[in-house]
Structures are given as C-alpha cells and as structure tokens.
C-alpha cells in the first residue's frame, strides 16, 4: 500500500513533462479561442452594425476568423439585393450562421427563386428579414414552388399570393397541400363561403396552416360558442383560437372577470370582435383601467363595442379621450348626450375625419384642442 501511495504521488520527469505540455496546449487553445471570439465580435460590430451586447450574444458558437471573406460575400449579396442596414442586422441577429453559408449554393439560388415568383427586391428583403432561418433552408426551392403554386390555384391572383406570403413568409417552407388543403376543405363543407376563405387566406394565412386534427378541434370549439360559419367573424374566431393556447385564453377570461364581466358577456364581446381576446393581458388591463376608471365607461359599452380594445391606448384612445375631457370641462359637451356613445364614435373615426370634425364643430377652441391632442400623441411617440 505504501508503495502504491508513493508511486501515485511522486511524479517522474516524463510525467511532469506531459503535464506541462498539456497545460501549454490548453493555454494555446484558450488563447486561440479567445482571439477567434474577439475577431467575430469585432466583425459583427464593425461590419454588421451590432452593439457590443448584441455582438456578444450573436457570436456564441460562431467563428468568422477562418472565413471572413465568406462573411463579406454574404453581406455584399444582401446589400446588392436591396437589404437595408437594419434588415441586414435583423437577419444576422436571427440567424448568425448565415455568415458562414456558401452564397453561390444557398443565398443566390433562393433569392433567384423568390424573384422568379414575382417578388420585388423590397419584398424579398422583407420576407428574408422576417424568417431568415426558414428561407435559407436547403429544400427551400422545392417547398417555395409548391407553396406558391398551391396559393395561386386557391387565390387566383399573384398579387394576393405575394400579399399572403408577405404576411406569413413561413408559408414558403410548408407543404400546403398537407397543411392547408384539408383544412380549407373542412371549412367549405360546413358552409364557410369560398370568398371569405380566400380573403382570410390572403390576410392571415397562418390561420389555416396546422394539422388537420388541431384545426378540426378549433373549428368545433368555435361552432360550440355559437359563431355562424357564413359570417366573417367565424374565421376571425378560428384565427384567435389558433393564436393562443387554452391557458392563455383562460387567463384572459379571468382578467375580464376581475373587471366584473360574466362569462356570457366575455363570449358576447368575443363574438362581436374576436380581437378583444387577442390583445395582450397587459394591453387589456391598461385599456380597461383607463376607459372604466379614468373616463367612466360603463361595462355594457365595452361589451357592445369590444373593437376599442384593439386600438392603441397611447396613440388613439388617450389623445381622443383627452380632447373629449377638455370639451366636457369647458361645458361644451351636452350633458344629455351619452358620453360613452360619443367617445365610441370618436374612437371609430379615422384620424382625418376626427380632426376635421373637432376643428369644424369647435372652431374657437380648435387650436387648444389640437394642442391637447398633439401633446398626447407626442408622448406616445
């Protein structure tokens, strides 16, 4: 035992040499790795416009020191295709390894296929910036052609096809015959008008692209609530259910209930405008807080006009309601008028119509009212 102890703890010259050599190799490796990492970070900052923090995050697992010319070529192609600096940064931030790809075998062929499909350079840049990882996949050319051909058959217009893909670039990476055709057929069978399906496919194509089982479950739930398949709200309700999980839905129901809404009232509002359940919990809370507590809206008006929850609180609701409040303080709002009804009408107007109406009806106070309105818009911006 004593012999084994001495043997294990007394290093021979050879052992000592091996340990020192190993430490030297480790030092060299660490130094080299550090230099490579430093080069990548500097490249991302100087050539791609990244901040130091963004460059550090994007540099993980990325070594540009061995192929800076490849990275230069990738950037050159992106800029030649009409990408803006912000779009280039967005693409690389989302998919840093694009800087390592072979431009001749990946980037250029995929860009060419998008151009042949009818996309302008600006459209192409917007699509790639949205989903660079999906668009740069190896099988992209095959799936893109299949997807566009399918959409052309359904929508019948290249303009509509381009609009649909601009809204959901990932459609180019789906086999829409598998993920879309069966779901659209189901809608036709239950009485959804073809024109409404085409309109929704153009506006919100993502609604349709899921497994047939998942889609059928969503459709069944929407029918149970009482939506009429012949109305446009039926498809928007499907879109809403597709956009959130059951737990998210339940959280929003609980939120409305805290403000005194019953489940029937929540469903009534949802049926009037499914968008009231698609807003974030934070946005719903802030809008209810402002309209019900600050402006004194009755719950019944929000249930009747749930679309107001889809508006921007800072850029639309607050500025217009503050104009209304100023007029009321000056006694220029008829006390017999229904305040909530008036404010609802004001919120529905386009900005041009709203400003014309305010200036024309209250010419003497117009400059003051416009100042109030502009002040809150500036705060929002």
mmCIF file of C-alpha atoms in Angstrom:
data_model
loop_
_atom_site.group_PDB
_atom_site.id
_atom_site.type_symbol
_atom_site.label_atom_id
_atom_site.label_comp_id
_atom_site.label_asym_id
_atom_site.label_seq_id
_atom_site.Cartn_x
_atom_site.Cartn_y
_atom_site.Cartn_z
ATOM 1 C CA UNK A 1 0.000 0.000 0.000
ATOM 2 C CA UNK A 2 2.853 2.364 0.903
ATOM 3 C CA UNK A 3 4.473 1.585 -2.444
ATOM 4 C CA UNK A 4 1.242 2.399 -4.338
ATOM 5 C CA UNK A 5 0.840 5.670 -2.442
ATOM 6 C CA UNK A 6 4.397 6.766 -3.246
ATOM 7 C CA UNK A 7 4.055 5.694 -6.864
ATOM 8 C CA UNK A 8 0.854 7.732 -7.367
ATOM 9 C CA UNK A 9 2.124 10.902 -5.714
ATOM 10 C CA UNK A 10 5.689 11.137 -6.924
ATOM 11 C CA UNK A 11 5.897 12.341 -10.495
ATOM 12 C CA UNK A 12 8.594 11.104 -12.802
ATOM 13 C CA UNK A 13 10.315 13.581 -15.124
ATOM 14 C CA UNK A 14 8.298 12.160 -18.014
ATOM 15 C CA UNK A 15 5.028 12.666 -16.130
ATOM 16 C CA UNK A 16 5.963 16.218 -15.219
ATOM 17 C CA UNK A 17 6.786 16.951 -18.852
ATOM 18 C CA UNK A 18 3.441 15.568 -20.036
ATOM 19 C CA UNK A 19 1.562 17.734 -17.514
ATOM 20 C CA UNK A 20 3.439 20.865 -18.541
ATOM 21 C CA UNK A 21 2.903 20.110 -22.219
ATOM 22 C CA UNK A 22 -0.822 19.594 -21.606
ATOM 23 C CA UNK A 23 -1.060 22.929 -19.773
ATOM 24 C CA UNK A 24 0.753 24.652 -22.645
ATOM 25 C CA UNK A 25 -1.647 23.143 -25.191
ATOM 26 C CA UNK A 26 -4.611 24.224 -23.068
ATOM 27 C CA UNK A 27 -3.201 27.754 -22.858
ATOM 28 C CA UNK A 28 -2.717 27.850 -26.621
ATOM 29 C CA UNK A 29 -6.253 26.580 -27.196
ATOM 30 C CA UNK A 30 -7.732 29.155 -24.796
ATOM 31 C CA UNK A 31 -5.737 31.982 -26.381
ATOM 32 C CA UNK A 32 -6.706 30.907 -29.897
ATOM 33 C CA UNK A 33 -10.354 30.535 -28.939
ATOM 34 C CA UNK A 34 -10.292 33.936 -27.275
ATOM 35 C CA UNK A 35 -8.762 35.530 -30.381
ATOM 36 C CA UNK A 36 -11.324 33.878 -32.651
ATOM 37 C CA UNK A 37 -14.165 35.056 -30.420
ATOM 38 C CA UNK A 38 -12.723 38.557 -30.294
ATOM 39 C CA UNK A 39 -12.438 38.670 -34.101
ATOM 40 C CA UNK A 40 -16.072 37.572 -34.510
ATOM 41 C CA UNK A 41 -17.343 40.182 -32.059
ATOM 42 C CA UNK A 42 -15.376 42.964 -33.751
ATOM 43 C CA UNK A 43 -16.625 41.846 -37.176
ATOM 44 C CA UNK A 44 -20.263 41.902 -36.047
ATOM 45 C CA UNK A 45 -19.797 45.391 -34.602
ATOM 46 C CA UNK A 46 -17.804 46.932 -37.446
ATOM 47 C CA UNK A 47 -19.345 45.214 -40.468
ATOM 48 C CA UNK A 48 -22.887 44.411 -39.334
ATOM 49 C CA UNK A 49 -23.695 47.400 -37.140
ATOM 50 C CA UNK A 50 -24.234 45.400 -33.958
ATOM 51 C CA UNK A 51 -23.980 46.885 -30.487
ATOM 52 C CA UNK A 52 -21.376 45.291 -28.187
ATOM 53 C CA UNK A 53 -24.057 43.366 -26.278
ATOM 54 C CA UNK A 54 -25.760 42.125 -29.450
ATOM 55 C CA UNK A 55 -22.427 41.097 -30.943
ATOM 56 C CA UNK A 56 -21.511 39.062 -27.861
ATOM 57 C CA UNK A 57 -24.866 37.250 -27.956
ATOM 58 C CA UNK A 58 -24.682 36.555 -31.704
ATOM 59 C CA UNK A 59 -21.062 35.388 -31.546
ATOM 60 C CA UNK A 60 -21.795 32.315 -29.438
ATOM 61 C CA UNK A 61 -20.879 29.252 -31.464
ATOM 62 C CA UNK A 62 -19.853 31.428 -34.396
ATOM 63 C CA UNK A 63 -16.253 31.657 -35.660
ATOM 64 C CA UNK A 64 -15.704 34.124 -38.502
ATOM 65 C CA UNK A 65 -11.915 34.255 -38.149
ATOM 66 C CA UNK A 66 -11.421 31.362 -40.589
ATOM 67 C CA UNK A 67 -13.778 32.656 -43.280
ATOM 68 C CA UNK A 68 -14.056 36.463 -43.189
ATOM 69 C CA UNK A 69 -14.219 36.566 -47.000
ATOM 70 C CA UNK A 70 -17.303 34.345 -46.959
ATOM 71 C CA UNK A 71 -18.954 36.654 -44.452
ATOM 72 C CA UNK A 72 -18.006 39.647 -46.616
ATOM 73 C CA UNK A 73 -19.598 37.949 -49.643
ATOM 74 C CA UNK A 74 -22.814 37.264 -47.726
ATOM 75 C CA UNK A 75 -23.074 40.908 -46.664
ATOM 76 C CA UNK A 76 -22.334 42.098 -50.196
ATOM 77 C CA UNK A 77 -25.115 39.933 -51.638
ATOM 78 C CA UNK A 78 -27.618 41.121 -49.011
ATOM 79 C CA UNK A 79 -26.874 44.765 -49.752
ATOM 80 C CA UNK A 80 -26.924 44.146 -53.522
ATOM 81 C CA UNK A 81 -30.384 42.620 -53.127
ATOM 82 C CA UNK A 82 -31.641 45.848 -51.554
ATOM 83 C CA UNK A 83 -31.493 44.976 -47.865
ATOM 84 C CA UNK A 84 -31.282 47.998 -45.564
ATOM 85 C CA UNK A 85 -28.738 48.112 -42.737
ATOM 86 C CA UNK A 86 -31.449 47.395 -40.173
ATOM 87 C CA UNK A 87 -32.674 44.408 -42.221
ATOM 88 C CA UNK A 88 -29.144 43.028 -42.503
ATOM 89 C CA UNK A 89 -28.698 43.345 -38.738
ATOM 90 C CA UNK A 90 -32.061 41.672 -38.175
ATOM 91 C CA UNK A 91 -31.209 38.761 -40.477
ATOM 92 C CA UNK A 92 -27.819 38.134 -38.869
ATOM 93 C CA UNK A 93 -29.174 38.583 -35.354
ATOM 94 C CA UNK A 94 -31.865 35.963 -36.036
ATOM 95 C CA UNK A 95 -29.573 33.595 -37.914
ATOM 96 C CA UNK A 96 -25.869 34.427 -37.326
ATOM 97 C CA UNK A 97 -24.663 31.304 -39.133
ATOM 98 C CA UNK A 98 -25.902 32.753 -42.407
ATOM 99 C CA UNK A 99 -22.490 34.474 -42.492
ATOM 100 C CA UNK A 100 -20.877 31.042 -42.901
ATOM 101 C CA UNK A 101 -23.062 29.781 -45.756
ATOM 102 C CA UNK A 102 -21.850 29.477 -49.335
ATOM 103 C CA UNK A 103 -23.525 32.372 -51.175
ATOM 104 C CA UNK A 104 -23.343 30.594 -54.534
ATOM 105 C CA UNK A 105 -25.139 27.433 -53.424
ATOM 106 C CA UNK A 106 -27.588 28.807 -50.841
ATOM 107 C CA UNK A 107 -28.248 32.539 -50.899
ATOM 108 C CA UNK A 108 -28.269 33.337 -54.602
ATOM 109 C CA UNK A 109 -30.413 30.347 -55.720
ATOM 110 C CA UNK A 110 -33.009 31.101 -53.042
ATOM 111 C CA UNK A 111 -33.058 34.786 -53.925
ATOM 112 C CA UNK A 112 -33.444 33.913 -57.601
ATOM 113 C CA UNK A 113 -36.410 31.652 -56.902
ATOM 114 C CA UNK A 114 -38.117 34.447 -54.945
ATOM 115 C CA UNK A 115 -37.505 36.886 -57.791
ATOM 116 C CA UNK A 116 -38.928 34.428 -60.327
ATOM 117 C CA UNK A 117 -42.040 34.080 -58.160
ATOM 118 C CA UNK A 118 -42.691 37.780 -58.650
ATOM 119 C CA UNK A 119 -41.229 39.362 -55.539
ATOM 120 C CA UNK A 120 -39.504 42.727 -55.849
ATOM 121 C CA UNK A 121 -36.183 43.293 -54.089
ATOM 122 C CA UNK A 122 -38.018 45.159 -51.326
ATOM 123 C CA UNK A 123 -40.486 42.255 -50.889
ATOM 124 C CA UNK A 124 -37.658 39.734 -50.955
ATOM 125 C CA UNK A 125 -35.713 41.621 -48.280
ATOM 126 C CA UNK A 126 -38.799 41.885 -46.059
ATOM 127 C CA UNK A 127 -39.525 38.144 -46.357
ATOM 128 C CA UNK A 128 -35.959 37.039 -45.602
ATOM 129 C CA UNK A 129 -35.647 39.507 -42.707
ATOM 130 C CA UNK A 130 -38.780 38.022 -41.162
ATOM 131 C CA UNK A 131 -37.787 34.354 -41.415
ATOM 132 C CA UNK A 132 -34.099 34.059 -42.418
ATOM 133 C CA UNK A 133 -33.604 30.585 -40.955
ATOM 134 C CA UNK A 134 -36.634 29.132 -42.773
ATOM 135 C CA UNK A 135 -35.965 30.861 -46.076
ATOM 136 C CA UNK A 136 -32.325 29.774 -46.131
ATOM 137 C CA UNK A 137 -33.026 26.062 -45.687
ATOM 138 C CA UNK A 138 -31.637 23.645 -48.246
ATOM 139 C CA UNK A 139 -35.003 22.391 -49.550
ATOM 140 C CA UNK A 140 -36.430 25.880 -49.741
ATOM 141 C CA UNK A 141 -36.586 25.962 -53.549
ATOM 142 C CA UNK A 142 -38.824 22.887 -53.771
ATOM 143 C CA UNK A 143 -41.214 23.890 -50.994
ATOM 144 C CA UNK A 144 -41.399 27.509 -52.207
ATOM 145 C CA UNK A 145 -42.508 26.462 -55.692
ATOM 146 C CA UNK A 146 -45.078 24.017 -54.323
ATOM 147 C CA UNK A 147 -46.463 26.600 -51.889
ATOM 148 C CA UNK A 148 -46.764 29.358 -54.471
ATOM 149 C CA UNK A 149 -48.437 27.048 -56.998
ATOM 150 C CA UNK A 150 -50.930 25.947 -54.370
ATOM 151 C CA UNK A 151 -51.723 29.535 -53.341
ATOM 152 C CA UNK A 152 -52.100 30.551 -56.985
ATOM 153 C CA UNK A 153 -54.659 27.798 -57.531
ATOM 154 C CA UNK A 154 -56.654 28.840 -54.464
ATOM 155 C CA UNK A 155 -56.337 32.629 -54.610
ATOM 156 C CA UNK A 156 -56.148 33.054 -58.383
ATOM 157 C CA UNK A 157 -54.039 36.202 -58.239
ATOM 158 C CA UNK A 158 -50.292 36.723 -57.974
ATOM 159 C CA UNK A 159 -50.869 39.939 -56.035
ATOM 160 C CA UNK A 160 -52.860 38.019 -53.424
ATOM 161 C CA UNK A 161 -50.212 35.292 -53.311
ATOM 162 C CA UNK A 162 -47.471 37.846 -52.682
ATOM 163 C CA UNK A 163 -49.593 39.572 -50.027
ATOM 164 C CA UNK A 164 -50.234 36.251 -48.241
ATOM 165 C CA UNK A 165 -46.552 35.300 -48.223
ATOM 166 C CA UNK A 166 -45.511 38.769 -47.064
ATOM 167 C CA UNK A 167 -47.809 38.302 -44.076
ATOM 168 C CA UNK A 168 -46.576 34.772 -43.358
ATOM 169 C CA UNK A 169 -43.208 34.059 -45.051
ATOM 170 C CA UNK A 170 -43.005 30.682 -43.347
ATOM 171 C CA UNK A 171 -45.708 29.501 -45.765
ATOM 172 C CA UNK A 172 -42.892 29.090 -48.282
ATOM 173 C CA UNK A 173 -41.456 26.291 -46.153
ATOM 174 C CA UNK A 174 -44.725 24.327 -45.719
ATOM 175 C CA UNK A 175 -46.226 21.683 -47.967
ATOM 176 C CA UNK A 176 -49.551 23.482 -48.179
ATOM 177 C CA UNK A 177 -51.211 20.503 -49.831
ATOM 178 C CA UNK A 178 -50.763 18.732 -46.500
ATOM 179 C CA UNK A 179 -51.139 21.621 -44.048
ATOM 180 C CA UNK A 180 -53.727 23.744 -45.827
ATOM 181 C CA UNK A 181 -55.876 21.852 -48.342
ATOM 182 C CA UNK A 182 -57.669 19.562 -45.881
ATOM 183 C CA UNK A 183 -58.440 22.435 -43.502
ATOM 184 C CA UNK A 184 -59.865 24.592 -46.270
ATOM 185 C CA UNK A 185 -61.984 21.661 -47.477
ATOM 186 C CA UNK A 186 -63.397 21.281 -43.955
ATOM 187 C CA UNK A 187 -64.460 24.935 -43.925
ATOM 188 C CA UNK A 188 -66.191 24.584 -47.289
ATOM 189 C CA UNK A 189 -68.064 21.502 -46.049
ATOM 190 C CA UNK A 190 -69.517 23.324 -43.024
ATOM 191 C CA UNK A 191 -70.716 26.243 -45.109
ATOM 192 C CA UNK A 192 -67.939 28.864 -44.939
ATOM 193 C CA UNK A 193 -68.184 30.903 -48.183
ATOM 194 C CA UNK A 194 -65.253 30.420 -50.530
ATOM 195 C CA UNK A 195 -64.768 34.181 -50.916
ATOM 196 C CA UNK A 196 -64.350 34.575 -47.135
ATOM 197 C CA UNK A 197 -61.801 31.760 -47.070
ATOM 198 C CA UNK A 198 -59.800 33.412 -49.850
ATOM 199 C CA UNK A 199 -59.941 36.758 -48.079
ATOM 200 C CA UNK A 200 -58.725 35.246 -44.818
ATOM 201 C CA UNK A 201 -56.034 33.230 -46.584
ATOM 202 C CA UNK A 202 -54.725 36.486 -48.039
ATOM 203 C CA UNK A 203 -54.898 38.442 -44.769
ATOM 204 C CA UNK A 204 -53.965 35.794 -42.190
ATOM 205 C CA UNK A 205 -52.620 32.676 -43.961
ATOM 206 C CA UNK A 206 -51.184 31.278 -40.742
ATOM 207 C CA UNK A 207 -54.744 30.568 -39.578
ATOM 208 C CA UNK A 208 -55.002 27.584 -41.931
ATOM 209 C CA UNK A 209 -51.573 26.013 -41.674
ATOM 210 C CA UNK A 210 -51.722 23.417 -38.918
ATOM 211 C CA UNK A 211 -52.508 19.725 -38.592
ATOM 212 C CA UNK A 212 -55.997 18.648 -39.656
ATOM 213 C CA UNK A 213 -56.758 17.268 -36.172
ATOM 214 C CA UNK A 214 -55.771 20.504 -34.440
ATOM 215 C CA UNK A 215 -57.735 22.589 -36.935
ATOM 216 C CA UNK A 216 -60.849 20.431 -36.607
ATOM 217 C CA UNK A 217 -60.760 20.824 -32.808
ATOM 218 C CA UNK A 218 -60.551 24.612 -33.129
ATOM 219 C CA UNK A 219 -63.433 24.697 -35.617
ATOM 220 C CA UNK A 220 -65.562 22.548 -33.306
ATOM 221 C CA UNK A 221 -64.910 24.881 -30.340
ATOM 222 C CA UNK A 222 -65.784 27.960 -32.385
ATOM 223 C CA UNK A 223 -69.063 26.376 -33.514
ATOM 224 C CA UNK A 224 -69.925 25.468 -29.909
ATOM 225 C CA UNK A 225 -69.614 29.120 -28.894
ATOM 226 C CA UNK A 226 -72.271 29.928 -31.474
ATOM 227 C CA UNK A 227 -70.406 31.555 -34.348
ATOM 228 C CA UNK A 228 -72.145 31.445 -37.714
ATOM 229 C CA UNK A 229 -69.881 29.806 -40.361
ATOM 230 C CA UNK A 230 -71.297 32.103 -43.040
ATOM 231 C CA UNK A 231 -70.087 35.246 -41.255
ATOM 232 C CA UNK A 232 -66.560 36.654 -41.411
ATOM 233 C CA UNK A 233 -66.287 36.564 -37.604
ATOM 234 C CA UNK A 234 -66.274 32.767 -37.744
ATOM 235 C CA UNK A 235 -62.859 32.769 -39.422
ATOM 236 C CA UNK A 236 -61.537 35.520 -37.154
ATOM 237 C CA UNK A 237 -62.601 33.440 -34.151
ATOM 238 C CA UNK A 238 -60.655 30.489 -35.577
ATOM 239 C CA UNK A 239 -57.682 32.789 -36.039
ATOM 240 C CA UNK A 240 -57.939 33.928 -32.404
ATOM 241 C CA UNK A 241 -58.067 30.359 -31.077
ATOM 242 C CA UNK A 242 -55.154 29.375 -33.307
ATOM 243 C CA UNK A 243 -53.109 32.301 -31.975
ATOM 244 C CA UNK A 244 -53.302 31.350 -28.302
ATOM 245 C CA UNK A 245 -53.183 28.314 -26.049
ATOM 246 C CA UNK A 246 -56.048 27.283 -23.774
ATOM 247 C CA UNK A 247 -54.119 28.505 -20.728
ATOM 248 C CA UNK A 248 -53.717 31.949 -22.354
ATOM 249 C CA UNK A 249 -57.437 32.023 -23.157
ATOM 250 C CA UNK A 250 -58.284 31.110 -19.556
ATOM 251 C CA UNK A 251 -56.003 33.869 -18.209
ATOM 252 C CA UNK A 252 -57.786 36.466 -20.334
ATOM 253 C CA UNK A 253 -61.189 35.198 -19.250
ATOM 254 C CA UNK A 254 -60.074 35.527 -15.601
ATOM 255 C CA UNK A 255 -58.834 39.046 -16.315
ATOM 256 C CA UNK A 256 -62.164 40.213 -17.736
ATOM 257 C CA UNK A 257 -63.975 38.541 -14.832
ATOM 258 C CA UNK A 258 -61.905 40.616 -12.379
ATOM 259 C CA UNK A 259 -63.408 43.691 -14.042
ATOM 260 C CA UNK A 260 -66.912 42.367 -13.433
ATOM 261 C CA UNK A 261 -67.572 40.672 -16.759
ATOM 262 C CA UNK A 262 -69.554 37.435 -16.746
ATOM 263 C CA UNK A 263 -68.531 34.524 -18.962
ATOM 264 C CA UNK A 264 -71.578 35.173 -21.174
ATOM 265 C CA UNK A 265 -70.562 38.831 -21.554
ATOM 266 C CA UNK A 266 -66.994 37.829 -22.446
ATOM 267 C CA UNK A 267 -68.259 35.438 -25.136
ATOM 268 C CA UNK A 268 -70.678 38.108 -26.389
ATOM 269 C CA UNK A 269 -67.804 40.587 -26.760
ATOM 270 C CA UNK A 270 -65.624 37.924 -28.371
ATOM 271 C CA UNK A 271 -68.371 37.125 -30.876
ATOM 272 C CA UNK A 272 -68.700 40.823 -31.742
ATOM 273 C CA UNK A 273 -64.944 41.188 -32.198
ATOM 274 C CA UNK A 274 -62.553 38.255 -31.603
ATOM 275 C CA UNK A 275 -59.692 40.757 -31.412
ATOM 276 C CA UNK A 276 -60.681 41.651 -27.842
ATOM 277 C CA UNK A 277 -59.246 38.298 -26.750
ATOM 278 C CA UNK A 278 -56.133 38.542 -28.913
ATOM 279 C CA UNK A 279 -54.768 41.652 -27.225
ATOM 280 C CA UNK A 280 -52.128 41.021 -24.548
ATOM 281 C CA UNK A 281 -53.223 40.853 -20.908
ATOM 282 C CA UNK A 282 -51.190 43.994 -20.238
ATOM 283 C CA UNK A 283 -52.944 45.938 -23.007
ATOM 284 C CA UNK A 284 -56.399 44.738 -21.924
ATOM 285 C CA UNK A 285 -55.674 45.775 -18.341
ATOM 286 C CA UNK A 286 -54.435 49.252 -19.269
ATOM 287 C CA UNK A 287 -57.347 49.951 -21.622
ATOM 288 C CA UNK A 288 -59.967 48.778 -19.120
ATOM 289 C CA UNK A 289 -58.270 50.792 -16.370
ATOM 290 C CA UNK A 290 -58.307 53.956 -18.473
ATOM 291 C CA UNK A 291 -61.773 53.685 -20.024
ATOM 292 C CA UNK A 292 -63.644 52.368 -16.985
ATOM 293 C CA UNK A 293 -61.826 54.168 -14.160
ATOM 294 C CA UNK A 294 -60.491 57.355 -15.756
ATOM 295 C CA UNK A 295 -63.187 58.011 -18.367
ATOM 296 C CA UNK A 296 -66.075 56.352 -16.526
ATOM 297 C CA UNK A 297 -67.169 53.992 -19.271
ATOM 298 C CA UNK A 298 -69.896 51.527 -18.439
ATOM 299 C CA UNK A 299 -69.042 47.877 -18.868
ATOM 300 C CA UNK A 300 -72.034 47.467 -21.197
ATOM 301 C CA UNK A 301 -70.436 49.825 -23.751
ATOM 302 C CA UNK A 302 -67.227 47.855 -23.866
ATOM 303 C CA UNK A 303 -69.210 44.664 -24.360
ATOM 304 C CA UNK A 304 -71.151 46.293 -27.187
ATOM 305 C CA UNK A 305 -68.016 47.859 -28.714
ATOM 306 C CA UNK A 306 -65.145 45.441 -27.941
ATOM 307 C CA UNK A 307 -63.201 46.611 -31.003
ATOM 308 C CA UNK A 308 -61.917 49.572 -28.958
ATOM 309 C CA UNK A 309 -59.654 47.096 -27.122
ATOM 310 C CA UNK A 310 -57.851 46.550 -30.431
ATOM 311 C CA UNK A 311 -56.950 50.241 -30.719
ATOM 312 C CA UNK A 312 -53.690 51.725 -29.484
ATOM 313 C CA UNK A 313 -54.152 53.152 -25.999
ATOM 314 C CA UNK A 314 -51.363 55.711 -26.368
ATOM 315 C CA UNK A 315 -51.849 56.745 -29.993
ATOM 316 C CA UNK A 316 -55.618 56.680 -30.338
ATOM 317 C CA UNK A 317 -57.648 56.181 -27.166
ATOM 318 C CA UNK A 318 -55.896 58.570 -24.760
ATOM 319 C CA UNK A 319 -55.395 61.523 -27.165
ATOM 320 C CA UNK A 320 -59.024 61.493 -28.350
ATOM 321 C CA UNK A 321 -60.491 60.917 -24.931
ATOM 322 C CA UNK A 322 -58.414 63.795 -23.544
ATOM 323 C CA UNK A 323 -59.915 66.094 -26.196
ATOM 324 C CA UNK A 324 -63.370 64.922 -25.125
ATOM 325 C CA UNK A 325 -62.479 65.516 -21.480
ATOM 326 C CA UNK A 326 -61.297 69.092 -22.201
ATOM 327 C CA UNK A 327 -64.538 69.869 -24.028
ATOM 328 C CA UNK A 328 -66.546 68.456 -21.152
ATOM 329 C CA UNK A 329 -64.611 70.550 -18.617
ATOM 330 C CA UNK A 330 -65.474 73.645 -20.665
ATOM 331 C CA UNK A 331 -69.145 72.684 -20.713
ATOM 332 C CA UNK A 332 -69.122 72.174 -24.472
ATOM 333 C CA UNK A 333 -70.446 68.620 -24.310
ATOM 334 C CA UNK A 334 -74.214 68.402 -23.940
ATOM 335 C CA UNK A 335 -74.957 66.846 -20.554
ATOM 336 C CA UNK A 336 -77.847 64.977 -22.112
ATOM 337 C CA UNK A 337 -75.519 63.269 -24.564
ATOM 338 C CA UNK A 338 -74.420 59.734 -23.802
ATOM 339 C CA UNK A 339 -70.692 60.255 -23.089
ATOM 340 C CA UNK A 340 -69.690 56.661 -23.762
ATOM 341 C CA UNK A 341 -71.573 56.601 -27.050
ATOM 342 C CA UNK A 342 -69.969 59.867 -28.162
ATOM 343 C CA UNK A 343 -66.469 58.694 -27.246
ATOM 344 C CA UNK A 344 -67.038 55.386 -29.013
ATOM 345 C CA UNK A 345 -67.927 57.252 -32.208
ATOM 346 C CA UNK A 346 -64.838 59.433 -31.814
ATOM 347 C CA UNK A 347 -62.590 56.391 -31.464
ATOM 348 C CA UNK A 348 -64.050 54.766 -34.576
ATOM 349 C CA UNK A 349 -63.248 57.730 -36.850
ATOM 350 C CA UNK A 350 -60.136 57.888 -38.974
ATOM 351 C CA UNK A 351 -57.658 60.499 -37.780
ATOM 352 C CA UNK A 352 -58.502 62.784 -40.717
ATOM 353 C CA UNK A 353 -62.237 62.583 -40.005
ATOM 354 C CA UNK A 354 -61.702 63.083 -36.280
ATOM 355 C CA UNK A 355 -59.589 66.209 -36.730
ATOM 356 C CA UNK A 356 -61.974 67.685 -39.303
ATOM 357 C CA UNK A 357 -64.926 67.060 -37.021
ATOM 358 C CA UNK A 358 -63.246 68.620 -33.970
ATOM 359 C CA UNK A 359 -61.964 71.684 -35.840
ATOM 360 C CA UNK A 360 -65.226 72.300 -37.684
ATOM 361 C CA UNK A 361 -67.502 71.899 -34.669
ATOM 362 C CA UNK A 362 -65.300 73.767 -32.177
ATOM 363 C CA UNK A 363 -63.583 76.422 -34.266
ATOM 364 C CA UNK A 364 -62.987 78.803 -31.334
ATOM 365 C CA UNK A 365 -61.276 76.126 -29.246
ATOM 366 C CA UNK A 366 -59.666 74.332 -32.207
ATOM 367 C CA UNK A 367 -56.073 75.432 -31.569
ATOM 368 C CA UNK A 368 -56.281 74.486 -27.886
ATOM 369 C CA UNK A 369 -57.866 71.115 -28.644
ATOM 370 C CA UNK A 370 -55.274 70.348 -31.300
ATOM 371 C CA UNK A 371 -52.556 71.235 -28.798
ATOM 372 C CA UNK A 372 -54.018 68.767 -26.281
ATOM 373 C CA UNK A 373 -54.305 66.113 -28.965
ATOM 374 C CA UNK A 374 -50.773 66.632 -30.278
ATOM 375 C CA UNK A 375 -49.294 66.666 -26.779
ATOM 376 C CA UNK A 376 -50.552 63.155 -26.055
ATOM 377 C CA UNK A 377 -49.521 61.894 -29.479
ATOM 378 C CA UNK A 378 -46.009 63.214 -28.904
ATOM 379 C CA UNK A 379 -45.879 61.460 -25.534
ATOM 380 C CA UNK A 380 -46.916 58.223 -27.224
ATOM 381 C CA UNK A 381 -44.186 58.562 -29.829
#
